[in-house]
């Protein structure tokens, strides 16, 4: 009986050590995950600082030639697009592509377009995504389906 009690005590001790190891590993993984999220937040935030600097410069030169300001704003926009691209997010929504309700949000239907029905004819606000996920969908104008492209006033009697 003493031998069984000794075995039980040894197994209990081993089980407690294993449980403690699992708990320690869980806590370590939590700390690592939090540290990694913080490092990613810092890296992304630091990437946007030059954009903020350039916007501040633009505001300081608000009385400059408007064409110069437009060039500067275009440069800042390009810089922002570059940061999004480095983070893996490319623009979504191009004129001429088929409308996709997953990637596009239709804000307007164009009836007098030469484009095939259901085609993006204008991008009102580009979307951004990484191929699998969207930060936001593109807001677009879409050519009307054939049944909507016909003028409802046509064919009515004038009298």
Coordinates of N, CA, C and O in Angstrom, one line a residue:
X1 N 0.8 -1.2 0.0 CA 0.0 0.0 0.0 C 0.9 1.3 0.0 O 0.5 2.2 -0.6
X2 N 2.0 1.2 0.7 CA 2.9 2.4 0.8 C 3.5 2.6 -0.6 O 3.7 3.8 -1.0
X3 N 3.7 1.5 -1.3 CA 4.2 1.7 -2.7 C 3.2 2.4 -3.6 O 3.6 3.3 -4.4
X4 N 2.0 2.1 -3.5 CA 0.9 2.7 -4.3 C 0.8 4.2 -3.9 O 0.7 5.0 -4.8
X5 N 0.8 4.4 -2.6 CA 0.8 5.8 -2.1 C 1.9 6.6 -2.7 O 1.8 7.8 -3.1
X6 N 3.1 6.0 -2.7 CA 4.3 6.7 -3.2 C 4.2 7.0 -4.7 O 4.6 8.0 -5.2
X7 N 3.6 6.0 -5.4 CA 3.4 6.2 -6.9 C 2.4 7.3 -7.1 O 2.6 8.1 -8.0
X8 N 1.3 7.3 -6.3 CA 0.3 8.3 -6.5 C 0.9 9.7 -6.2 O 0.7 10.7 -6.9
X9 N 1.7 9.8 -5.1 CA 2.3 11.1 -4.8 C 3.3 11.5 -5.9 O 3.3 12.7 -6.3
X10 N 4.0 10.6 -6.5 CA 5.0 11.0 -7.5 C 4.2 11.4 -8.8 O 4.5 12.4 -9.4
X11 N 3.1 10.7 -9.1 CA 2.3 11.1 -10.3 C 1.6 12.4 -10.1 O 1.5 13.3 -11.0
X12 N 1.2 12.6 -8.9 CA 0.5 13.9 -8.5 C 1.5 15.1 -8.7 O 1.2 16.1 -9.3
X13 N 2.7 14.9 -8.2 CA 3.8 15.9 -8.3 C 4.1 16.1 -9.8 O 4.3 17.3 -10.2
X14 N 4.2 15.1 -10.6 CA 4.6 15.2 -12.0 C 3.4 16.0 -12.7 O 3.7 16.8 -13.5
X15 N 2.2 15.6 -12.3 CA 1.0 16.3 -13.0 C 1.0 17.8 -12.6 O 0.8 18.6 -13.4
X16 N 1.3 18.1 -11.3 CA 1.3 19.5 -10.9 C 2.4 20.3 -11.6 O 2.2 21.4 -12.0
X17 N 3.6 19.7 -11.8 CA 4.7 20.3 -12.5 C 4.3 20.6 -14.0 O 4.6 21.6 -14.6
X18 N 3.7 19.6 -14.6 CA 3.2 19.7 -16.0 C 2.2 20.8 -16.1 O 2.2 21.6 -17.1
X19 N 1.2 20.8 -15.2 CA 0.2 21.9 -15.2 C 0.9 23.3 -15.0 O 0.5 24.2 -15.7
X20 N 1.8 23.4 -14.2 CA 2.6 24.6 -14.0 C 3.3 25.0 -15.2 O 3.3 26.2 -15.6
X21 N 3.9 24.0 -15.9 CA 4.7 24.3 -17.1 C 3.7 24.8 -18.2 O 4.0 25.8 -18.9
X22 N 2.5 24.2 -18.3 CA 1.5 24.6 -19.3 C 1.1 26.1 -19.0 O 1.0 26.9 -19.9
X23 N 0.8 26.4 -17.7 CA 0.4 27.7 -17.3 C 1.5 28.7 -17.6 O 1.3 29.8 -18.1
X24 N 2.8 28.4 -17.3 CA 3.9 29.3 -17.6 C 4.0 29.5 -19.1 O 4.3 30.6 -19.5
X25 N 3.9 28.5 -19.9 CA 4.0 28.6 -21.3 C 2.8 29.5 -21.9 O 3.1 30.4 -22.7
X26 N 1.6 29.4 -21.3 CA 0.5 30.2 -21.7 C 0.8 31.7 -21.4 O 0.6 32.5 -22.3
X27 N 1.3 31.9 -20.2 CA 1.6 33.3 -19.9 C 2.7 33.9 -20.7 O 2.7 35.0 -21.1
X28 N 3.7 33.1 -21.0 CA 4.8 33.5 -21.9 C 4.3 33.8 -23.3 O 4.7 34.9 -23.9
X29 N 3.4 33.0 -23.8 CA 2.9 33.2 -25.2 C 2.0 34.5 -25.2 O 2.1 35.3 -26.1
X30 N 1.3 34.8 -24.1 CA 0.5 36.0 -24.0 C 1.4 37.2 -24.0 O 1.1 38.2 -24.7
X31 N 2.5 37.2 -23.2 CA 3.4 38.3 -23.2 C 4.1 38.5 -24.6 O 4.2 39.6 -25.0
X32 N 4.5 37.4 -25.2 CA 5.1 37.5 -26.6 C 4.1 38.1 -27.6 O 4.5 39.0 -28.4
X33 N 2.9 37.7 -27.5 CA 1.9 38.2 -28.4 C 1.6 39.7 -28.2 O 1.5 40.5 -29.1
X34 N 1.5 40.1 -27.0 CA 1.3 41.5 -26.6 C 2.5 42.3 -27.1 O 2.4 43.4 -27.6
X35 N 3.7 41.8 -26.9 CA 4.9 42.5 -27.3 C 5.0 42.6 -28.8 O 5.3 43.7 -29.3
X36 N 4.6 41.6 -29.5 CA 4.6 41.6 -31.0 C 3.6 42.7 -31.5 O 3.8 43.4 -32.4
X37 N 2.4 42.7 -30.9 CA 1.3 43.7 -31.3 C 1.9 45.1 -31.1 O 1.7 46.0 -31.9
X38 N 2.5 45.3 -29.9 CA 3.0 46.6 -29.6 C 4.1 47.0 -30.6 O 4.1 48.2 -31.1
X39 N 5.0 46.1 -31.0 CA 6.0 46.4 -32.0 C 5.4 46.7 -33.3 O 5.9 47.6 -34.0
X40 N 4.4 46.0 -33.7 CA 3.7 46.2 -35.0 C 3.1 47.6 -35.0 O 3.1 48.3 -36.0
X41 N 2.4 47.9 -33.9 CA 1.8 49.3 -33.8 C 2.8 50.4 -33.9 O 2.6 51.4 -34.6
X42 N 3.9 50.2 -33.2 CA 5.0 51.2 -33.3 C 5.5 51.3 -34.7 O 5.8 52.4 -35.2
X43 N 5.8 50.2 -35.4 CA 6.3 50.2 -36.8 C 5.3 50.9 -37.7 O 5.7 51.8 -38.5
X44 N 4.0 50.6 -37.6 CA 3.0 51.2 -38.5 C 2.9 52.7 -38.2 O 2.9 53.5 -39.1
X45 N 2.9 53.0 -36.9 CA 2.8 54.5 -36.5 C 4.0 55.2 -37.0 O 3.9 56.3 -37.6
X46 N 5.2 54.7 -36.9 CA 6.4 55.3 -37.4 C 6.4 55.5 -38.9 O 6.9 56.5 -39.4
X47 N 5.8 54.6 -39.6 CA 5.7 54.7 -41.1 C 4.9 55.9 -41.5 O 5.1 56.5 -42.5
X48 N 3.9 56.3 -40.7 CA 3.0 57.4 -41.0 C 3.6 58.7 -40.6 O 3.1 59.8 -41.0
X49 N 4.6 58.8 -39.7 CA 5.2 60.1 -39.3 C 5.6 61.0 -40.4 O 5.4 62.2 -40.4
X50 N 6.3 60.5 -41.4 CA 6.7 61.4 -42.5 C 5.5 62.0 -43.3 O 5.6 63.1 -43.7
X51 N 4.4 61.3 -43.4 CA 3.2 61.8 -44.0 C 2.7 63.0 -43.1 O 2.4 64.1 -43.6
X52 N 2.7 62.8 -41.8 CA 2.3 63.9 -40.9 C 3.2 65.1 -41.0 O 2.8 66.2 -41.1
X53 N 4.5 64.8 -41.1 CA 5.5 65.9 -41.3 C 5.3 66.7 -42.5 O 5.3 67.9 -42.5
X54 N 5.0 66.0 -43.6 CA 4.8 66.7 -44.9 C 3.4 67.4 -44.9 O 3.3 68.5 -45.5
X55 N 2.4 66.9 -44.2 CA 1.2 67.7 -44.1 C 1.4 69.0 -43.3 O 0.9 70.0 -43.6
X56 N 2.2 68.9 -42.2 CA 2.5 70.1 -41.5 C 3.3 71.1 -42.3 O 3.0 72.3 -42.3
X57 N 4.2 70.6 -43.1 CA 4.9 71.5 -44.1 C 3.9 72.2 -45.0 O 4.1 73.4 -45.3
X58 N 3.0 71.4 -45.6 CA 2.0 72.0 -46.5 C 1.2 73.1 -45.8 O 0.9 74.1 -46.4
X59 N 0.8 72.8 -44.5 CA 0.0 73.8 -43.8 C 0.9 75.1 -43.5 O 0.3 76.2 -43.5
X60 N 2.2 75.0 -43.3 CA 3.0 76.1 -43.1 C 3.2 77.0 -44.3 O 3.5 78.2 -44.2
X61 N 3.0 76.4 -45.5 CA 3.2 77.1 -46.7 C 1.8 77.3 -47.4 O 1.7 77.3 -48.7
X62 N 0.8 77.5 -46.6 CA -0.6 77.7 -47.2 C -0.7 78.9 -48.1 O -1.6 78.9 -48.9
X63 N 0.2 79.9 -47.9 CA 0.1 81.1 -48.8 C 0.9 80.9 -50.1 O 1.0 81.9 -50.8
X64 N 1.5 79.8 -50.3 CA 2.3 79.6 -51.5 C 1.4 79.5 -52.7 O 0.2 79.4 -52.7
X65 N 2.1 79.4 -53.9 CA 1.4 79.2 -55.2 C 0.5 77.9 -55.1 O 1.0 76.9 -54.7
X66 N -0.8 78.1 -55.5 CA -1.7 76.9 -55.4 C -1.2 75.7 -56.2 O -1.3 74.5 -55.7
X67 N -0.5 75.9 -57.3 CA 0.0 74.7 -58.0 C 1.1 74.0 -57.3 O 1.2 72.8 -57.3
X68 N 1.9 74.7 -56.5 CA 2.9 74.1 -55.7 C 2.3 73.3 -54.6 O 2.8 72.2 -54.2
X69 N 1.3 73.9 -54.0 CA 0.6 73.2 -52.9 C 0.0 71.9 -53.4 O 0.1 70.8 -52.8
X70 N -0.6 72.0 -54.6 CA -1.2 70.8 -55.2 C -0.2 69.7 -55.5 O -0.4 68.5 -55.2
X71 N 1.0 70.1 -55.9 CA 2.1 69.2 -56.2 C 2.5 68.5 -54.8 O 2.7 67.3 -54.8
X72 N 2.6 69.3 -53.8 CA 2.9 68.8 -52.5 C 1.9 67.8 -51.9 O 2.3 66.8 -51.4
X73 N 0.6 68.2 -52.1 CA -0.4 67.3 -51.6 C -0.4 66.0 -52.4 O -0.6 64.9 -51.8
X74 N -0.2 66.1 -53.7 CA -0.1 64.9 -54.5 C 1.1 64.0 -54.0 O 1.0 62.8 -54.0
X75 N 2.2 64.6 -53.7 CA 3.4 63.9 -53.2 C 3.0 63.2 -51.8 O 3.4 62.0 -51.6
X76 N 2.3 63.9 -51.0 CA 1.9 63.3 -49.7 C 1.0 62.1 -49.9 O 1.1 61.0 -49.3
X77 N 0.1 62.3 -50.9 CA -0.9 61.2 -51.2 C -0.1 60.0 -51.7 O -0.3 58.8 -51.3
X78 N 0.9 60.2 -52.6 CA 1.8 59.1 -53.1 C 2.5 58.4 -52.0 O 2.7 57.2 -51.9
X79 N 3.0 59.2 -51.0 CA 3.7 58.7 -49.9 C 2.7 57.8 -49.0 O 3.1 56.7 -48.6
X80 N 1.5 58.2 -48.8 CA 0.5 57.4 -48.1 C 0.2 56.1 -48.8 O 0.1 55.1 -48.2
X81 N 0.0 56.2 -50.1 CA -0.2 55.0 -50.9 C 1.0 54.0 -50.8 O 0.8 52.8 -50.7
X82 N 2.2 54.6 -50.8 CA 3.4 53.7 -50.7 C 3.4 53.0 -49.3 O 3.8 51.8 -49.2
X83 N 3.0 53.7 -48.3 CA 3.0 53.1 -46.9 C 2.0 52.0 -46.9 O 2.2 50.9 -46.4
X84 N 0.8 52.2 -47.5 CA -0.2 51.2 -47.5 C 0.3 50.0 -48.3 O 0.1 48.8 -47.9
X85 N 1.0 50.2 -49.4 CA 1.5 49.1 -50.2 C 2.6 48.3 -49.4 O 2.6 47.1 -49.5
X86 N 3.4 49.0 -48.7 CA 4.4 48.3 -47.9 C 3.8 47.5 -46.8 O 4.3 46.4 -46.4
X87 N 2.6 47.9 -46.4 CA 1.8 47.1 -45.4 C 1.0 46.0 -46.0 O 0.4 45.2 -45.3
X88 N 1.1 46.0 -47.4 CA 0.4 44.9 -48.1 C -1.0 45.2 -48.6 O -1.7 44.3 -49.1
X89 N -1.4 46.5 -48.6 CA -2.7 46.9 -49.0 C -2.6 47.7 -50.3 O -2.0 48.8 -50.3
X90 N -3.2 47.2 -51.3 CA -3.2 47.8 -52.6 C -4.6 48.4 -52.9 O -5.6 47.9 -52.4
X91 N -4.7 49.4 -53.8 CA -6.0 49.9 -54.2 C -6.9 48.9 -54.8 O -6.4 48.0 -55.5
X92 N -8.2 49.0 -54.5 CA -9.2 48.1 -55.1 C -10.2 48.9 -55.9 O -10.6 50.0 -55.4
X93 N -10.5 48.4 -57.1 CA -11.5 49.1 -57.9 C -10.9 49.9 -59.0 O -10.2 50.9 -58.8
X94 N -11.1 49.4 -60.2 CA -10.6 50.1 -61.4 C -11.7 50.2 -62.4 O -12.6 49.3 -62.6
X95 N -11.7 51.3 -63.2 CA -12.6 51.5 -64.3 C -12.5 50.3 -65.3 O -11.3 49.9 -65.6
X96 N -13.6 49.7 -65.7 CA -13.6 48.7 -66.7 C -13.7 47.3 -66.1 O -14.0 46.3 -66.9
X97 N -13.5 47.1 -64.8 CA -13.6 45.8 -64.3 C -15.1 45.5 -63.9 O -15.9 46.4 -63.7
X98 N -15.5 44.2 -63.9 CA -16.8 43.9 -63.6 C -17.1 44.2 -62.1 O -16.3 44.1 -61.2
X99 N -18.4 44.7 -61.9 CA -18.8 45.0 -60.5 C -18.8 43.7 -59.7 O -19.3 42.7 -60.1
X100 N -18.2 43.8 -58.5 CA -18.2 42.7 -57.5 C -18.7 43.2 -56.2 O -18.0 44.0 -55.6
X101 N -19.8 42.8 -55.8 CA -20.4 43.3 -54.5 C -19.5 43.0 -53.3 O -19.7 43.7 -52.2
X102 N -18.6 42.1 -53.4 CA -17.7 41.9 -52.3 C -16.6 43.0 -52.2 O -16.2 43.4 -51.1
X103 N -16.2 43.4 -53.4 CA -15.1 44.4 -53.4 C -15.5 45.8 -53.7 O -14.8 46.8 -53.6
X104 N -16.8 46.0 -54.2 CA -17.3 47.3 -54.6 C -18.6 47.6 -53.9 O -19.3 46.7 -53.5
X105 N -18.8 48.9 -53.7 CA -20.0 49.4 -53.2 C -20.6 50.3 -54.3 O -19.9 51.4 -54.6
X106 N -21.7 50.0 -54.8 CA -22.3 50.8 -55.9 C -23.0 52.1 -55.3 O -23.9 51.9 -54.6
X107 N -22.5 53.2 -55.7 CA -23.1 54.5 -55.2 C -24.0 55.1 -56.3 O -24.8 56.0 -56.0
X108 N -23.8 54.7 -57.5 CA -24.5 55.3 -58.6 C -24.6 54.3 -59.8 O -23.7 53.5 -60.0
X109 N -25.7 54.4 -60.5 CA -25.9 53.6 -61.7 C -25.9 54.5 -62.9 O -26.7 55.5 -62.9
X110 N -25.1 54.3 -63.9 CA -25.0 55.1 -65.1 C -25.7 54.4 -66.2 O -25.4 53.3 -66.6
X111 N -26.8 55.1 -66.7 CA -27.6 54.5 -67.8 C -27.1 54.7 -69.2 O -27.4 54.0 -70.0
X112 N -26.3 55.8 -69.4 CA -25.9 56.1 -70.8 C -24.5 55.8 -71.1 O -23.8 56.4 -71.8
X113 N -24.0 54.7 -70.5 CA -22.6 54.3 -70.6 C -22.5 53.3 -71.8 O -23.4 52.6 -72.1
X114 N -21.4 53.4 -72.5 CA -21.0 52.5 -73.6 C -20.5 51.2 -73.0 O -20.2 50.2 -73.8
X115 N -20.2 51.1 -71.7 CA -19.6 50.0 -71.1 C -20.6 48.9 -71.0 O -21.8 49.1 -70.9
X116 N -20.2 47.6 -71.0 CA -21.1 46.5 -70.8 C -21.8 46.6 -69.5 O -21.3 47.2 -68.5
X117 N -23.0 46.1 -69.4 CA -23.8 46.2 -68.1 C -23.0 45.6 -66.9 O -22.3 44.6 -67.1
X118 N -23.1 46.2 -65.8 CA -22.4 45.7 -64.6 C -20.9 46.0 -64.5 O -20.2 45.3 -63.8
X119 N -20.5 47.0 -65.3 CA -19.1 47.3 -65.4 C -18.8 48.6 -64.6 O -19.6 49.5 -64.6
X120 N -17.7 48.7 -63.9 CA -17.3 49.9 -63.1 C -17.0 50.9 -64.2 O -16.1 50.7 -65.0
X121 N -17.7 52.1 -64.1 CA -17.4 53.2 -65.1 C -16.7 54.3 -64.4 O -16.1 55.2 -65.1
X122 N -16.7 54.4 -63.1 CA -16.0 55.5 -62.4 C -15.8 55.0 -61.0 O -16.6 54.4 -60.4
X123 N -14.6 55.3 -60.5 CA -14.3 55.0 -59.1 C -14.4 56.3 -58.3 O -13.7 57.3 -58.5
X124 N -15.4 56.4 -57.4 CA -15.6 57.6 -56.6 C -14.7 57.6 -55.3 O -14.3 58.7 -54.9
X125 N -14.4 56.5 -54.8 CA -13.5 56.4 -53.7 C -12.8 55.0 -53.7 O -13.5 54.0 -53.7
X126 N -11.5 55.0 -53.9 CA -10.9 53.6 -54.0 C -11.0 52.9 -52.7 O -11.0 53.4 -51.6
X127 N -11.0 51.6 -52.9 CA -11.0 50.7 -51.7 C -9.5 50.2 -51.6 O -8.7 50.5 -52.4
X128 N -9.3 49.5 -50.5 CA -7.9 48.9 -50.3 C -8.1 47.6 -49.7 O -8.9 47.3 -48.8
X129 N -7.2 46.6 -50.1 CA -7.2 45.3 -49.6 C -5.9 44.6 -49.9 O -5.0 45.1 -50.6
X130 N -5.8 43.4 -49.3 CA -4.5 42.6 -49.5 C -4.8 41.4 -50.3 O -4.0 40.4 -50.3
X131 N -5.9 41.3 -51.0 CA -6.2 40.1 -51.8 C -7.2 39.2 -51.2 O -8.1 38.7 -51.8
X132 N -7.0 39.1 -49.9 CA -8.0 38.2 -49.1 C -9.0 39.1 -48.3 O -10.1 38.7 -48.1
X133 N -8.5 40.2 -47.7 CA -9.3 41.0 -46.8 C -9.3 42.4 -47.4 O -8.4 42.9 -48.0
X134 N -10.4 43.1 -47.1 CA -10.6 44.5 -47.4 C -10.4 45.4 -46.2 O -11.0 45.1 -45.2
X135 N -9.7 46.5 -46.4 CA -9.8 47.5 -45.4 C -11.1 48.3 -45.6 O -11.8 48.6 -44.6
X136 N -11.4 48.5 -46.9 CA -12.7 49.1 -47.2 C -13.0 48.8 -48.7 O -12.0 48.6 -49.5
X137 N -14.3 48.6 -49.1 CA -14.6 48.4 -50.5 C -14.4 49.7 -51.3 O -14.5 50.8 -50.7
X138 N -14.3 49.6 -52.6 CA -14.3 50.7 -53.5 C -15.7 51.2 -53.6 O -16.6 50.4 -53.8
X139 N -15.9 52.5 -53.6 CA -17.2 53.1 -54.0 C -17.2 53.5 -55.4 O -16.3 54.2 -55.8
X140 N -18.1 52.9 -56.2 CA -18.0 53.0 -57.7 C -19.4 53.4 -58.3 O -20.4 53.3 -57.7
X141 N -19.3 53.9 -59.5 CA -20.4 54.0 -60.4 C -20.4 52.9 -61.4 O -19.3 52.5 -61.9
X142 N -21.6 52.3 -61.6 CA -21.7 51.0 -62.4 C -22.6 51.3 -63.6 O -23.6 52.0 -63.4
X143 N -22.2 50.7 -64.7 CA -23.1 50.8 -65.9 C -24.4 50.0 -65.6 O -24.4 48.9 -65.0
X144 N -25.5 50.5 -66.1 CA -26.8 49.9 -65.8 C -27.0 48.6 -66.5 O -26.5 48.4 -67.6
X145 N -27.7 47.7 -65.9 CA -28.1 46.4 -66.6 C -29.0 46.8 -67.7 O -29.6 47.8 -67.7
X146 N -29.1 46.0 -68.7 CA -29.8 46.2 -69.9 C -31.3 46.7 -69.6 O -31.8 47.6 -70.2
X147 N -31.9 46.0 -68.7 CA -33.3 46.3 -68.4 C -33.5 47.7 -67.7 O -34.5 48.3 -67.8
X148 N -32.4 48.3 -67.1 CA -32.5 49.6 -66.6 C -32.0 50.7 -67.5 O -32.2 51.8 -67.3
X149 N -31.3 50.3 -68.5 CA -30.6 51.2 -69.4 C -31.7 51.9 -70.3 O -31.5 52.9 -70.9
X150 N -32.8 51.2 -70.5 CA -33.9 51.8 -71.4 C -34.5 52.9 -70.7 O -34.9 52.9 -69.5
X151 N -34.8 54.0 -71.4 CA -35.4 55.2 -70.9 C -36.9 54.9 -70.6 O -37.6 54.5 -71.5
X152 N -37.4 55.0 -69.3 CA -38.7 54.7 -69.0 C -39.8 55.6 -69.7 O -40.9 55.2 -69.9
X153 N -39.3 56.8 -70.2 CA -40.2 57.7 -70.9 C -40.4 57.3 -72.3 O -41.4 57.7 -72.9
X154 N -39.5 56.6 -72.9 CA -39.5 56.2 -74.3 C -40.7 55.2 -74.5 O -41.0 54.3 -73.6
X155 N -41.4 55.4 -75.6 CA -42.5 54.5 -75.9 C -43.8 54.9 -75.2 O -44.9 54.3 -75.5
X156 N -43.9 55.9 -74.4 CA -45.1 56.4 -73.8 C -45.8 57.3 -74.8 O -45.2 58.0 -75.6
X157 N -47.1 57.2 -74.8 CA -47.9 58.1 -75.6 C -47.9 59.5 -75.2 O -47.9 59.8 -74.0
X158 N -47.8 60.4 -76.1 CA -47.8 61.8 -75.7 C -49.1 62.4 -75.4 O -49.3 63.5 -75.0
X159 N -50.2 61.6 -75.6 CA -51.5 62.2 -75.4 C -52.3 61.5 -74.6 O -53.1 61.6 -73.8

